[in-house]
Amino acid sequence: EFNSSSFEGPEKLLELWFSAPFNPGSLNGNTKFGLKNVSRDLWDDMLSRAQCKVLSVVSSNEVDAYLLSESSMFVFPHKIILKTCGTTTLLASLPRLLEIASSVGFTHPLRTFYSRKNFLYPERQLAPHTSWNDEVRYLQLFFPKGSSYVVGPTNKNHWYLFSDVADESDLFESSLDPEDETLEVLMTNMSPERSLQFYAPSLDVVHQSKGEDYMKPQNSDQPLLSTGHILGTYMAELSGVKELCSTKDGKSVLDAFQFEPIGFSSNMIYKDRYATIHVTPQDHCSYASFETNVSKTQFGRSTMETIEKAVKTFGAGNFSLTLFQAKGSAHEKQLYEKLKHFESYKREEFIVYDFPGYELVFASFSSV
Ligand code: PUT
């Protein structure tokens, strides 16, 4: 039942690849290349069409990670990932996004992925998100040969994917990193104990626990952080979000934000990899999402351990996961078998799709 405090956590997710990854050596140290060279004004204009604003940005040589008023955007020289929640109109930003890409020499995406799980409140969505068919009709204006998939049972947790492969995408496939693996864990019915971790304490509580200098700039070059960042950083440490996202070498960079009055988001970047987390802790519409392409080696744990950690961190009652693995990648032995028998959960679905360049797994689970 929708009421005035209900929120649509489940996100819309767009990923566009415009070229094969650049060889970093060929950039001659120029980190502002391709889409990474696009000015902030242009991104702001594009995002306004999706009804999003930028709250903060962290960068590595390989990626700019934007924390948005409604989720996240990751900009690489050759690809972009845009994830937005609520009643945002992500796809309304697509024409502007394609114009911006063409202004830096990318005429058409090699690969397009648009996906989302089933909405909690589909009737609240705005055009072109009013139904999956409406979204597909809209996407096919830009990608007439793109294919639409409904994965899983339509009366329970399911997931939609629109995928387009450009004619010249052999280049994309031959350049896929064998470790290219994108995992999404989409969780609902959070346990009361875990969702409490995502209700903000007061700043006084944070200062009592961490000291008055917590998150204060060390020198005058550093910006003063907002309350949202200070609370978000503290909550990321306390809730286990930081541990879930951190790479084994401790060099990942986290950008965490607590929304007023409620809601938590964080981006993590590490070299050319990312992780992103968004949490709606309200009991009647609780939802948490975790997405990452950090490799097993970089995390220092198996994909199964990462999934288990995510599910525990958010106390998921029910969850779905999607896993895109580049073909030829060193698939974790027995991952599929382990997923079929996930401890403490009942497996509802387990589906494997064979796509050009990728194998996709969709699985959904409910509390036993
Ligand atoms: N969300 C789509 C992921 C595709 C592979 N990186």
Short mmCIF file of C-alpha atoms and ligand atoms in Angstrom, two decimals:
data_model
loop_
_atom_site.label_atom_id
_atom_site.label_comp_id
_atom_site.label_asym_id
_atom_site.label_seq_id
_atom_site.Cartn_x
_atom_site.Cartn_y
_atom_site.Cartn_z
CA GLU A 1 0.00 0.00 0.00
CA PHE A 2 1.37 3.39 -0.99
CA ASN A 3 1.22 6.19 1.58
CA SER A 4 2.83 9.62 1.72
CA SER A 5 5.99 8.23 3.36
CA SER A 6 6.42 5.40 0.82
CA PHE A 7 9.46 5.51 -1.41
CA GLU A 8 10.37 3.59 -4.56
CA GLY A 9 13.87 2.28 -3.71
CA PRO A 10 14.28 -0.08 -6.70
CA GLU A 11 16.41 1.74 -9.27
CA LYS A 12 16.48 2.14 -13.01
CA LEU A 13 19.93 1.31 -14.33
CA LEU A 14 21.50 2.33 -17.63
CA GLU A 15 24.98 1.30 -18.75
CA LEU A 16 26.38 2.44 -22.11
CA TRP A 17 29.73 1.40 -23.59
CA PHE A 18 30.88 3.69 -26.39
CA SER A 19 34.21 2.06 -27.15
CA ALA A 20 36.57 -0.59 -25.91
CA PRO A 21 38.47 0.50 -22.78
CA PHE A 22 41.39 2.78 -23.60
CA ASN A 23 44.85 1.51 -23.00
CA PRO A 24 45.89 3.80 -20.11
CA GLY A 25 49.37 4.14 -21.68
CA SER A 26 47.81 5.71 -24.79
CA LEU A 27 46.36 8.55 -22.72
CA ASN A 28 49.83 9.95 -21.90
CA GLY A 29 48.74 10.76 -18.37
CA ASN A 30 45.71 12.71 -19.64
CA THR A 31 42.96 11.54 -17.28
CA LYS A 32 40.35 13.91 -18.77
CA PHE A 33 39.58 11.91 -21.86
CA GLY A 34 36.41 10.87 -23.70
CA LEU A 35 33.33 11.19 -21.46
CA LYS A 36 35.57 12.10 -18.53
CA ASN A 37 36.35 15.33 -20.38
CA VAL A 38 32.70 16.44 -20.44
CA SER A 39 32.03 19.58 -18.39
CA ARG A 40 29.97 19.52 -15.22
CA ASP A 41 27.42 21.93 -16.75
CA LEU A 42 26.56 19.41 -19.44
CA TRP A 43 26.14 16.59 -16.93
CA ASP A 44 23.97 18.84 -14.72
CA ASP A 45 21.77 19.63 -17.71
CA MET A 46 21.49 15.96 -18.66
CA LEU A 47 20.71 14.94 -15.06
CA SER A 48 18.04 17.63 -14.69
CA ARG A 49 16.06 15.75 -17.37
CA ALA A 50 16.16 12.68 -15.13
CA GLN A 51 15.19 14.90 -12.15
CA CYS A 52 18.51 14.40 -10.36
CA LYS A 53 21.15 16.71 -8.92
CA VAL A 54 24.80 16.07 -8.09
CA LEU A 55 25.57 16.03 -4.35
CA SER A 56 29.24 15.15 -4.53
CA VAL A 57 31.96 13.72 -6.77
CA VAL A 58 35.03 11.59 -6.10
CA SER A 59 37.51 10.76 -8.87
CA SER A 60 40.27 8.38 -9.75
CA ASN A 61 42.33 8.56 -12.96
CA GLU A 62 39.90 6.10 -14.50
CA VAL A 63 36.44 7.14 -13.22
CA ASP A 64 34.41 10.05 -11.82
CA ALA A 65 31.80 8.86 -9.30
CA TYR A 66 28.83 11.17 -8.77
CA LEU A 67 26.58 10.80 -5.76
CA LEU A 68 23.16 12.05 -6.85
CA SER A 69 20.09 13.31 -5.05
CA GLU A 70 18.52 10.08 -6.39
CA SER A 71 21.33 7.47 -6.58
CA SER A 72 24.56 7.52 -8.63
CA MET A 73 26.45 8.09 -11.87
CA PHE A 74 29.86 6.70 -12.85
CA VAL A 75 31.67 8.28 -15.79
CA PHE A 76 34.62 6.49 -17.41
CA PRO A 77 36.39 7.74 -20.56
CA HIS A 78 34.54 5.15 -22.66
CA LYS A 79 31.40 4.20 -20.69
CA ILE A 80 28.78 5.60 -18.35
CA ILE A 81 26.58 4.05 -15.68
CA LEU A 82 23.52 5.95 -14.47
CA LYS A 83 21.36 4.60 -11.66
CA THR A 84 18.33 6.48 -10.36
CA CYS A 85 15.53 5.65 -7.93
CA GLY A 86 12.16 7.04 -6.82
CA THR A 87 10.02 8.49 -9.61
CA THR A 88 13.00 9.86 -11.53
CA THR A 89 12.80 9.84 -15.32
CA LEU A 90 16.19 8.32 -16.13
CA LEU A 91 15.36 7.53 -19.74
CA ALA A 92 14.28 11.12 -20.41
CA SER A 93 17.98 11.99 -20.11
CA LEU A 94 18.98 9.57 -22.87
CA PRO A 95 18.68 11.95 -25.89
CA ARG A 96 20.89 14.52 -24.12
CA LEU A 97 23.32 11.81 -23.03
CA LEU A 98 23.70 10.60 -26.62
CA GLU A 99 24.25 14.21 -27.80
CA ILE A 100 26.91 14.73 -25.15
CA ALA A 101 28.63 11.48 -26.12
CA SER A 102 28.62 12.48 -29.76
CA SER A 103 30.20 15.84 -28.83
CA VAL A 104 33.27 13.88 -27.63
CA GLY A 105 33.34 11.70 -30.74
CA PHE A 106 31.19 8.73 -29.71
CA THR A 107 28.49 8.42 -32.35
CA HIS A 108 26.69 5.30 -31.13
CA PRO A 109 27.02 2.98 -28.11
CA LEU A 110 28.60 -0.41 -28.80
CA ARG A 111 26.61 -1.98 -25.98
CA THR A 112 23.54 -0.74 -24.12
CA PHE A 113 22.07 -2.26 -20.98
CA TYR A 114 18.94 -0.89 -19.32
CA SER A 115 17.56 -2.87 -16.41
CA ARG A 116 15.50 -2.74 -13.27
CA LYS A 117 13.65 -5.00 -10.88
CA ASN A 118 9.86 -4.83 -10.63
CA PHE A 119 8.77 -1.60 -8.94
CA LEU A 120 7.06 -1.56 -5.53
CA TYR A 121 4.65 1.18 -6.69
CA PRO A 122 4.56 0.96 -10.52
CA GLU A 123 1.50 3.20 -10.77
CA ARG A 124 3.51 6.15 -9.33
CA GLN A 125 6.06 6.19 -12.18
CA LEU A 126 6.20 8.97 -14.79
CA ALA A 127 6.60 8.64 -18.57
CA PRO A 128 8.49 6.94 -20.12
CA HIS A 129 8.61 4.61 -17.07
CA THR A 130 4.88 3.97 -16.81
CA SER A 131 5.34 0.29 -17.72
CA TRP A 132 8.08 -1.99 -19.04
CA ASN A 133 6.43 -1.94 -22.47
CA ASP A 134 6.49 1.87 -22.46
CA GLU A 135 10.18 1.85 -21.51
CA VAL A 136 10.97 -0.63 -24.30
CA ARG A 137 9.01 1.38 -26.87
CA TYR A 138 10.98 4.46 -25.84
CA LEU A 139 14.36 2.67 -25.91
CA GLN A 140 13.62 1.26 -29.35
CA LEU A 141 13.38 4.81 -30.73
CA PHE A 142 17.15 4.94 -30.14
CA PHE A 143 18.01 1.24 -30.43
CA PRO A 144 15.54 -0.27 -32.92
CA LYS A 145 17.21 -3.69 -32.84
CA GLY A 146 17.50 -3.87 -29.05
CA SER A 147 15.92 -6.84 -27.26
CA SER A 148 13.71 -6.90 -24.19
CA TYR A 149 13.78 -9.66 -21.56
CA VAL A 150 11.53 -10.28 -18.57
CA VAL A 151 13.49 -12.54 -16.24
CA GLY A 152 11.67 -14.46 -13.50
CA PRO A 153 7.97 -14.90 -12.68
CA THR A 154 5.83 -11.83 -13.36
CA ASN A 155 3.74 -12.37 -10.18
CA LYS A 156 6.81 -12.47 -7.88
CA ASN A 157 10.25 -10.80 -7.81
CA HIS A 158 11.39 -10.39 -11.37
CA TRP A 159 13.79 -8.28 -13.37
CA TYR A 160 13.70 -6.56 -16.74
CA LEU A 161 16.56 -6.09 -19.18
CA PHE A 162 16.82 -4.24 -22.46
CA SER A 163 20.04 -4.93 -24.30
CA ASP A 164 21.40 -3.64 -27.57
CA VAL A 165 24.50 -4.79 -29.39
CA ALA A 166 25.83 -2.53 -32.16
CA ASP A 167 26.90 -4.16 -35.42
CA GLU A 168 30.54 -3.31 -34.80
CA SER A 169 30.55 -4.68 -31.26
CA ASP A 170 33.08 -7.46 -32.00
CA LEU A 171 35.59 -4.89 -30.88
CA PHE A 172 33.80 -4.62 -27.53
CA GLU A 173 33.68 -8.36 -27.00
CA SER A 174 37.30 -8.99 -27.89
CA SER A 175 38.37 -6.29 -25.44
CA LEU A 176 36.30 -7.47 -22.47
CA ASP A 177 38.37 -7.83 -19.37
CA PRO A 178 38.16 -11.51 -18.35
CA GLU A 179 37.54 -10.23 -14.82
CA ASP A 180 34.60 -8.07 -15.96
CA GLU A 181 31.91 -9.10 -13.56
CA THR A 182 29.01 -6.89 -12.47
CA LEU A 183 27.04 -8.02 -9.45
CA GLU A 184 23.80 -6.46 -8.20
CA VAL A 185 22.07 -7.57 -5.01
CA LEU A 186 18.58 -6.05 -4.68
CA MET A 187 17.16 -6.54 -1.19
CA THR A 188 13.76 -5.92 0.42
CA ASN A 189 12.18 -6.62 3.83
CA MET A 190 15.25 -5.54 5.82
CA SER A 191 15.38 -6.81 9.39
CA PRO A 192 14.46 -4.15 12.01
CA GLU A 193 17.89 -4.58 13.61
CA ARG A 194 19.81 -3.86 10.38
CA SER A 195 17.49 -1.11 9.12
CA LEU A 196 18.01 0.75 12.42
CA GLN A 197 21.66 1.16 11.37
CA PHE A 198 20.41 3.40 8.55
CA TYR A 199 18.53 5.86 10.74
CA ALA A 200 20.84 8.83 11.35
CA PRO A 201 22.13 9.64 14.84
CA SER A 202 22.56 13.30 15.80
CA LEU A 203 25.89 15.02 15.11
CA ASP A 204 26.39 15.20 18.90
CA VAL A 205 26.30 11.42 19.11
CA VAL A 206 28.86 11.19 16.29
CA HIS A 207 31.19 13.67 18.00
CA GLN A 208 30.83 11.94 21.37
CA SER A 209 31.79 8.65 19.81
CA LYS A 210 34.49 9.77 17.32
CA GLY A 211 35.74 13.05 18.83
CA GLU A 212 35.08 16.67 17.87
CA ASP A 213 37.60 16.54 14.99
CA TYR A 214 35.88 13.68 13.15
CA MET A 215 35.78 14.50 9.41
CA LYS A 216 37.08 18.05 10.03
CA PRO A 217 39.43 19.26 7.25
CA GLN A 218 43.08 18.68 8.17
CA ASN A 219 44.22 21.75 6.27
CA SER A 220 42.74 24.77 4.52
CA ASP A 221 42.87 23.08 1.08
CA GLN A 222 40.25 20.55 2.10
CA PRO A 223 36.57 21.49 1.87
CA LEU A 224 34.32 21.56 4.90
CA LEU A 225 32.12 18.47 4.72
CA SER A 226 28.34 18.70 4.89
CA THR A 227 26.35 17.12 7.73
CA GLY A 228 25.06 14.56 5.18
CA HIS A 229 28.64 13.47 4.45
CA ILE A 230 29.70 13.37 8.10
CA LEU A 231 26.69 11.29 9.15
CA GLY A 232 26.98 9.10 6.03
CA THR A 233 30.64 8.35 6.68
CA TYR A 234 29.96 7.50 10.32
CA MET A 235 27.00 5.29 9.41
CA ALA A 236 29.01 3.53 6.67
CA GLU A 237 31.59 2.55 9.30
CA LEU A 238 29.06 1.44 11.88
CA SER A 239 26.71 -0.47 9.58
CA GLY A 240 29.35 -2.55 7.79
CA VAL A 241 28.85 -0.71 4.47
CA LYS A 242 32.48 0.43 4.51
CA GLU A 243 33.74 -3.08 5.09
CA LEU A 244 31.46 -4.49 2.38
CA CYS A 245 32.83 -2.01 -0.18
CA SER A 246 36.51 -1.86 0.77
CA THR A 247 39.18 -3.51 -1.33
CA LYS A 248 41.73 -5.83 0.26
CA ASP A 249 44.59 -3.32 -0.07
CA GLY A 250 42.59 -0.63 1.81
CA LYS A 251 43.02 1.84 -1.08
CA SER A 252 39.37 2.16 -2.13
CA VAL A 253 37.78 5.61 -1.73
CA LEU A 254 34.32 5.85 -0.17
CA ASP A 255 31.83 8.72 -0.56
CA ALA A 256 28.89 8.20 1.80
CA PHE A 257 25.86 10.42 2.37
CA GLN A 258 22.93 10.44 4.77
CA PHE A 259 19.81 12.19 3.43
CA GLU A 260 17.62 14.48 5.51
CA PRO A 261 15.33 13.13 6.94
CA ILE A 262 15.97 9.59 5.73
CA GLY A 263 17.91 7.52 3.18
CA PHE A 264 21.53 6.51 2.76
CA SER A 265 23.75 6.37 -0.35
CA SER A 266 27.39 5.61 -0.96
CA ASN A 267 29.78 5.25 -3.87
CA MET A 268 33.15 3.55 -3.74
CA ILE A 269 35.85 3.75 -6.39
CA TYR A 270 39.06 1.81 -6.79
CA LYS A 271 41.16 2.26 -9.95
CA ASP A 272 38.64 1.55 -12.78
CA ARG A 273 36.17 -0.26 -10.49
CA TYR A 274 33.19 0.90 -8.46
CA ALA A 275 30.64 -0.14 -5.87
CA THR A 276 27.40 1.65 -5.07
CA ILE A 277 24.88 1.24 -2.25
CA HIS A 278 21.48 2.84 -1.71
CA VAL A 279 19.26 2.22 1.29
CA THR A 280 15.62 3.04 2.06
CA PRO A 281 15.24 1.75 5.64
CA GLN A 282 11.55 2.56 6.29
CA ASP A 283 9.87 -0.59 7.48
CA HIS A 284 6.90 -0.64 5.08
CA CYS A 285 9.05 -0.09 1.94
CA SER A 286 12.55 -1.13 3.03
CA TYR A 287 15.02 -1.67 0.21
CA ALA A 288 18.80 -1.82 -0.15
CA SER A 289 20.82 -2.25 -3.31
CA PHE A 290 24.47 -3.16 -3.71
CA GLU A 291 26.19 -3.10 -7.09
CA THR A 292 29.85 -3.59 -7.89
CA ASN A 293 32.30 -4.63 -10.57
CA VAL A 294 35.24 -4.99 -8.15
CA SER A 295 36.92 -8.32 -8.86
CA LYS A 296 37.28 -11.24 -6.44
CA THR A 297 41.03 -10.63 -6.33
CA GLN A 298 40.58 -6.93 -5.52
CA PHE A 299 38.04 -7.67 -2.76
CA GLY A 300 40.11 -10.61 -1.56
CA ARG A 301 37.04 -12.83 -1.25
CA SER A 302 34.83 -14.96 -3.46
CA THR A 303 31.69 -13.64 -5.18
CA MET A 304 29.63 -15.93 -2.93
CA GLU A 305 31.21 -14.36 0.17
CA THR A 306 30.45 -10.88 -1.19
CA ILE A 307 26.80 -11.80 -1.77
CA GLU A 308 26.51 -13.32 1.72
CA LYS A 309 28.11 -10.22 3.26
CA ALA A 310 25.68 -7.90 1.44
CA VAL A 311 22.65 -9.93 2.52
CA LYS A 312 23.85 -9.92 6.16
CA THR A 313 24.76 -6.21 6.18
CA PHE A 314 21.21 -5.25 5.20
CA GLY A 315 19.36 -8.10 6.92
CA ALA A 316 17.55 -8.89 3.67
CA GLY A 317 14.28 -10.78 4.08
CA ASN A 318 13.97 -11.32 0.32
CA PHE A 319 16.49 -10.57 -2.39
CA SER A 320 17.27 -10.95 -6.07
CA LEU A 321 20.68 -10.93 -7.63
CA THR A 322 22.02 -10.42 -11.11
CA LEU A 323 25.53 -11.30 -12.14
CA PHE A 324 27.03 -10.45 -15.54
CA GLN A 325 30.25 -12.36 -16.11
CA ALA A 326 32.40 -11.81 -19.19
CA LYS A 327 32.71 -15.00 -21.19
CA GLY A 328 36.06 -16.66 -20.71
CA SER A 329 36.31 -15.23 -17.21
CA ALA A 330 37.56 -17.50 -14.48
CA HIS A 331 34.06 -18.37 -13.24
CA GLU A 332 34.12 -19.21 -9.61
CA LYS A 333 33.85 -22.96 -9.33
CA GLN A 334 30.62 -24.10 -7.77
CA LEU A 335 29.18 -20.57 -7.50
CA TYR A 336 26.04 -21.67 -9.32
CA GLU A 337 25.66 -24.72 -7.08
CA LYS A 338 26.19 -22.61 -3.96
CA LEU A 339 23.61 -20.09 -5.14
CA LYS A 340 21.08 -22.85 -5.60
CA HIS A 341 21.36 -23.74 -1.90
CA PHE A 342 21.73 -20.37 -0.18
CA GLU A 343 21.81 -20.94 3.55
CA SER A 344 18.74 -19.69 5.48
CA TYR A 345 16.87 -18.71 2.29
CA LYS A 346 14.48 -20.46 -0.03
CA ARG A 347 15.55 -20.23 -3.63
CA GLU A 348 12.69 -18.99 -5.75
CA GLU A 349 14.46 -18.73 -9.11
CA PHE A 350 17.79 -19.52 -10.70
CA ILE A 351 18.18 -18.58 -14.36
CA VAL A 352 21.27 -18.41 -16.61
CA TYR A 353 21.22 -16.49 -19.91
CA ASP A 354 23.87 -16.80 -22.58
CA PHE A 355 24.37 -13.32 -24.11
CA PRO A 356 26.97 -12.11 -26.61
CA GLY A 357 30.13 -11.58 -24.57
CA TYR A 358 28.44 -12.30 -21.24
CA GLU A 359 26.75 -14.93 -19.17
CA LEU A 360 23.98 -13.52 -16.98
CA VAL A 361 22.67 -15.14 -13.81
CA PHE A 362 19.41 -14.04 -12.20
CA ALA A 363 18.44 -15.61 -8.88
CA SER A 364 15.83 -14.69 -6.30
CA PHE A 365 15.40 -15.81 -2.70
CA SER A 366 12.90 -15.47 0.12
CA SER A 367 13.19 -16.04 3.86
CA VAL A 368 12.40 -19.59 4.85
N1 PUT B 1 24.12 -3.47 -15.60
C1 PUT B 1 24.66 -4.11 -16.75
C2 PUT B 1 26.02 -4.62 -16.51
C3 PUT B 1 26.66 -5.05 -17.77
C4 PUT B 1 28.07 -5.48 -17.63
N2 PUT B 1 28.96 -4.55 -17.11
#
